[in-house]
Amino acid sequence: MQSRSKVLFLVEVAIFAALAFVLDLFSFKAWAQGGSISLQMVPIFLMAFRWGWKGGLTTGLVVGLLQLVTGPYIIHVVQGFLDYPLAFTLVGLAAVTAGSARKAAKENNRAKLIGFLIIGTLIGSIGRFASHFVGGMVFFGSAAAPGQTVWAYSLIYNGSYLLPSFIASIIVILILVLAQPKLILPKK
């Protein structure tokens, strides 16, 4: 029975990572040098709520590696790590509220469920933002306007696409999970 659960987990990681990759193809490119408004974080969030830490972090890592091998914008190996594997793995931090969200779903407590989904999605989005923010300050600070600090540049640049992506993601997650709460309850 345990091996069936492991196989199911791996299949779901592959499917949700592929879905994230496809959703990124339909993104709005906010900036020429990278950064787009998309729903690609939604499958990572769903895996984080569904499977907890291992689901969110593993799916995020796979998505980051897919991004890394399919046309990344890299100027330094550390920047590549920050903007791809690490950034998307950190989206899996949404799992911090997974147990509470699943409990609320089982109890049909919609108010708590909504709160835990929003908090988890926010934490995962902040994790991704933090990784891009550091990479932006260190490796892209030279693109800042004269007189603009590198931290302000990175904040504005990365916030300009990650904030709308967070908002779009939480709307979709709330619609999906409220319509079908079992979506975040894994079959083991």
Short mmCIF file of N, CA, C and O in Angstrom, two decimals, residues 115-170:
data_model
loop_
_atom_site.label_atom_id
_atom_site.label_comp_id
_atom_site.label_asym_id
_atom_site.label_seq_id
_atom_site.Cartn_x
_atom_site.Cartn_y
_atom_site.Cartn_z
N GLY A 115 -8.95 31.33 4.60
CA GLY A 115 -7.84 31.98 5.30
C GLY A 115 -6.54 31.22 5.15
O GLY A 115 -5.49 31.80 4.85
N PHE A 116 -6.58 29.89 5.35
CA PHE A 116 -5.35 29.09 5.25
C PHE A 116 -4.83 29.04 3.81
O PHE A 116 -3.62 29.04 3.59
N LEU A 117 -5.72 29.01 2.84
CA LEU A 117 -5.28 29.02 1.44
C LEU A 117 -4.60 30.35 1.09
O LEU A 117 -3.56 30.38 0.44
N ILE A 118 -5.19 31.45 1.55
CA ILE A 118 -4.61 32.77 1.27
C ILE A 118 -3.25 32.91 1.96
O ILE A 118 -2.27 33.33 1.33
N ILE A 119 -3.18 32.53 3.23
CA ILE A 119 -1.91 32.65 3.96
C ILE A 119 -0.82 31.78 3.33
O ILE A 119 0.30 32.24 3.10
N GLY A 120 -1.15 30.53 3.01
CA GLY A 120 -0.16 29.65 2.40
C GLY A 120 0.31 30.16 1.05
O GLY A 120 1.50 30.16 0.75
N THR A 121 -0.63 30.61 0.24
CA THR A 121 -0.28 31.13 -1.08
C THR A 121 0.58 32.39 -0.96
O THR A 121 1.53 32.57 -1.72
N LEU A 122 0.27 33.22 0.00
CA LEU A 122 1.07 34.42 0.24
C LEU A 122 2.50 34.05 0.66
O LEU A 122 3.47 34.61 0.15
N ILE A 123 2.62 33.09 1.57
CA ILE A 123 3.96 32.67 2.03
C ILE A 123 4.77 32.09 0.87
O ILE A 123 5.95 32.42 0.71
N GLY A 124 4.16 31.24 0.06
CA GLY A 124 4.87 30.69 -1.09
C GLY A 124 5.28 31.76 -2.09
O GLY A 124 6.38 31.73 -2.64
N SER A 125 4.40 32.72 -2.31
CA SER A 125 4.71 33.83 -3.23
C SER A 125 5.84 34.70 -2.69
O SER A 125 6.71 35.14 -3.44
N ILE A 126 5.83 34.94 -1.38
CA ILE A 126 6.90 35.73 -0.76
C ILE A 126 8.23 34.98 -0.86
O ILE A 126 9.27 35.59 -1.09
N GLY A 127 8.19 33.66 -0.69
CA GLY A 127 9.41 32.88 -0.84
C GLY A 127 10.02 33.04 -2.22
O GLY A 127 11.21 33.29 -2.37
N ARG A 128 9.18 32.92 -3.25
CA ARG A 128 9.68 33.10 -4.62
C ARG A 128 10.18 34.53 -4.82
O ARG A 128 11.25 34.74 -5.40
N PHE A 129 9.40 35.49 -4.34
CA PHE A 129 9.81 36.88 -4.47
C PHE A 129 11.17 37.12 -3.83
O PHE A 129 12.03 37.80 -4.41
N ALA A 130 11.39 36.58 -2.64
CA ALA A 130 12.65 36.79 -1.93
C ALA A 130 13.84 36.31 -2.75
O ALA A 130 14.87 36.98 -2.83
N SER A 131 13.70 35.16 -3.38
CA SER A 131 14.79 34.62 -4.19
C SER A 131 15.06 35.51 -5.40
O SER A 131 16.21 35.84 -5.71
N HIS A 132 14.00 35.93 -6.10
CA HIS A 132 14.16 36.83 -7.25
C HIS A 132 14.69 38.20 -6.80
O HIS A 132 15.50 38.82 -7.51
N PHE A 133 14.24 38.66 -5.65
CA PHE A 133 14.66 39.97 -5.13
C PHE A 133 16.17 39.99 -4.88
O PHE A 133 16.85 40.93 -5.29
N VAL A 134 16.68 38.97 -4.23
CA VAL A 134 18.13 38.90 -3.97
C VAL A 134 18.89 38.82 -5.29
O VAL A 134 19.87 39.55 -5.50
N GLY A 135 18.44 37.97 -6.20
CA GLY A 135 19.10 37.87 -7.51
C GLY A 135 19.07 39.19 -8.25
O GLY A 135 20.05 39.59 -8.88
N GLY A 136 17.95 39.90 -8.16
CA GLY A 136 17.82 41.19 -8.82
C GLY A 136 18.77 42.24 -8.27
O GLY A 136 19.38 43.00 -9.01
N MET A 137 18.91 42.25 -6.95
CA MET A 137 19.82 43.23 -6.33
C MET A 137 21.28 42.93 -6.69
O MET A 137 22.03 43.83 -7.03
N VAL A 138 21.65 41.67 -6.62
CA VAL A 138 23.05 41.30 -6.81
C VAL A 138 23.45 41.32 -8.27
O VAL A 138 24.52 41.82 -8.63
N PHE A 139 22.60 40.78 -9.14
CA PHE A 139 23.01 40.57 -10.53
C PHE A 139 22.42 41.54 -11.54
O PHE A 139 22.92 41.64 -12.65
N PHE A 140 21.35 42.25 -11.19
CA PHE A 140 20.72 43.15 -12.15
C PHE A 140 20.64 44.58 -11.65
O PHE A 140 19.98 45.42 -12.24
N GLY A 141 21.31 44.88 -10.55
CA GLY A 141 21.29 46.21 -9.97
C GLY A 141 21.80 47.29 -10.92
O GLY A 141 21.39 48.45 -10.83
N SER A 142 22.65 46.92 -11.85
CA SER A 142 23.18 47.91 -12.80
C SER A 142 22.10 48.44 -13.72
O SER A 142 22.28 49.48 -14.36
N ALA A 143 20.95 47.77 -13.80
CA ALA A 143 19.86 48.24 -14.64
C ALA A 143 19.00 49.30 -13.95
O ALA A 143 18.10 49.88 -14.56
N ALA A 144 19.29 49.57 -12.68
CA ALA A 144 18.53 50.57 -11.94
C ALA A 144 18.72 51.94 -12.58
O ALA A 144 19.79 52.27 -13.11
N ALA A 145 17.68 52.75 -12.52
CA ALA A 145 17.75 54.12 -13.05
C ALA A 145 18.75 54.93 -12.23
O ALA A 145 18.97 54.64 -11.05
N PRO A 146 19.34 55.95 -12.83
CA PRO A 146 20.27 56.79 -12.07
C PRO A 146 19.59 57.35 -10.82
O PRO A 146 18.47 57.84 -10.87
N GLY A 147 20.26 57.16 -9.69
CA GLY A 147 19.73 57.64 -8.42
C GLY A 147 18.81 56.65 -7.72
O GLY A 147 18.43 56.86 -6.58
N GLN A 148 18.44 55.57 -8.40
CA GLN A 148 17.57 54.56 -7.79
C GLN A 148 18.44 53.51 -7.11
O GLN A 148 19.41 53.03 -7.67
N THR A 149 18.06 53.13 -5.90
CA THR A 149 18.83 52.10 -5.19
C THR A 149 18.56 50.74 -5.84
O THR A 149 17.50 50.53 -6.43
N VAL A 150 19.52 49.83 -5.69
CA VAL A 150 19.35 48.51 -6.29
C VAL A 150 18.21 47.74 -5.62
O VAL A 150 17.50 46.99 -6.27
N TRP A 151 18.01 47.96 -4.32
CA TRP A 151 16.92 47.25 -3.66
C TRP A 151 15.56 47.75 -4.14
O TRP A 151 14.63 46.98 -4.31
N ALA A 152 15.46 49.07 -4.39
CA ALA A 152 14.20 49.63 -4.89
C ALA A 152 13.94 49.12 -6.31
O ALA A 152 12.80 48.77 -6.66
N TYR A 153 14.98 49.08 -7.12
CA TYR A 153 14.85 48.56 -8.48
C TYR A 153 14.35 47.11 -8.45
O TYR A 153 13.39 46.76 -9.14
N SER A 154 14.98 46.27 -7.65
CA SER A 154 14.62 44.87 -7.59
C SER A 154 13.20 44.69 -7.03
O SER A 154 12.44 43.84 -7.49
N LEU A 155 12.86 45.49 -6.03
CA LEU A 155 11.52 45.44 -5.45
C LEU A 155 10.45 45.76 -6.49
O LEU A 155 9.47 45.04 -6.65
N ILE A 156 10.65 46.84 -7.22
CA ILE A 156 9.68 47.28 -8.23
C ILE A 156 9.63 46.29 -9.39
O ILE A 156 8.55 45.88 -9.83
N TYR A 157 10.79 45.90 -9.88
CA TYR A 157 10.85 44.99 -11.03
C TYR A 157 10.16 43.68 -10.71
O TYR A 157 9.26 43.24 -11.42
N ASN A 158 10.58 43.02 -9.64
CA ASN A 158 10.03 41.70 -9.32
C ASN A 158 8.60 41.79 -8.79
O ASN A 158 7.78 40.92 -9.06
N GLY A 159 8.30 42.84 -8.05
CA GLY A 159 6.93 43.02 -7.57
C GLY A 159 5.93 43.27 -8.68
O GLY A 159 4.76 42.90 -8.58
N SER A 160 6.40 43.87 -9.79
CA SER A 160 5.50 44.22 -10.88
C SER A 160 4.88 43.01 -11.57
O SER A 160 3.82 43.12 -12.18
N TYR A 161 5.51 41.87 -11.49
CA TYR A 161 4.90 40.68 -12.08
C TYR A 161 4.50 39.63 -11.03
O TYR A 161 3.57 38.85 -11.25
N LEU A 162 5.18 39.63 -9.87
CA LEU A 162 4.84 38.62 -8.87
C LEU A 162 3.58 38.97 -8.07
O LEU A 162 2.82 38.08 -7.70
N LEU A 163 3.34 40.24 -7.83
CA LEU A 163 2.11 40.62 -7.13
C LEU A 163 0.87 40.25 -7.96
O LEU A 163 -0.04 39.60 -7.45
N PRO A 164 0.81 40.62 -9.24
CA PRO A 164 -0.34 40.18 -10.05
C PRO A 164 -0.43 38.66 -10.17
O PRO A 164 -1.53 38.10 -10.19
N SER A 165 0.71 37.98 -10.23
CA SER A 165 0.69 36.51 -10.30
C SER A 165 0.13 35.92 -9.02
O SER A 165 -0.63 34.93 -9.06
N PHE A 166 0.49 36.48 -7.88
CA PHE A 166 -0.07 36.03 -6.60
C PHE A 166 -1.58 36.23 -6.59
O PHE A 166 -2.34 35.33 -6.22
N ILE A 167 -2.04 37.41 -6.98
CA ILE A 167 -3.48 37.73 -6.96
C ILE A 167 -4.24 36.77 -7.88
O ILE A 167 -5.26 36.20 -7.49
N ALA A 168 -3.74 36.58 -9.09
CA ALA A 168 -4.39 35.67 -10.03
C ALA A 168 -4.39 34.24 -9.50
O ALA A 168 -5.39 33.52 -9.60
N SER A 169 -3.27 33.83 -8.90
CA SER A 169 -3.17 32.48 -8.36
C SER A 169 -4.15 32.24 -7.23
O SER A 169 -4.81 31.19 -7.18
N ILE A 170 -4.26 33.17 -6.30
CA ILE A 170 -5.15 32.96 -5.17
C ILE A 170 -6.61 32.94 -5.62
O ILE A 170 -7.42 32.16 -5.10
#
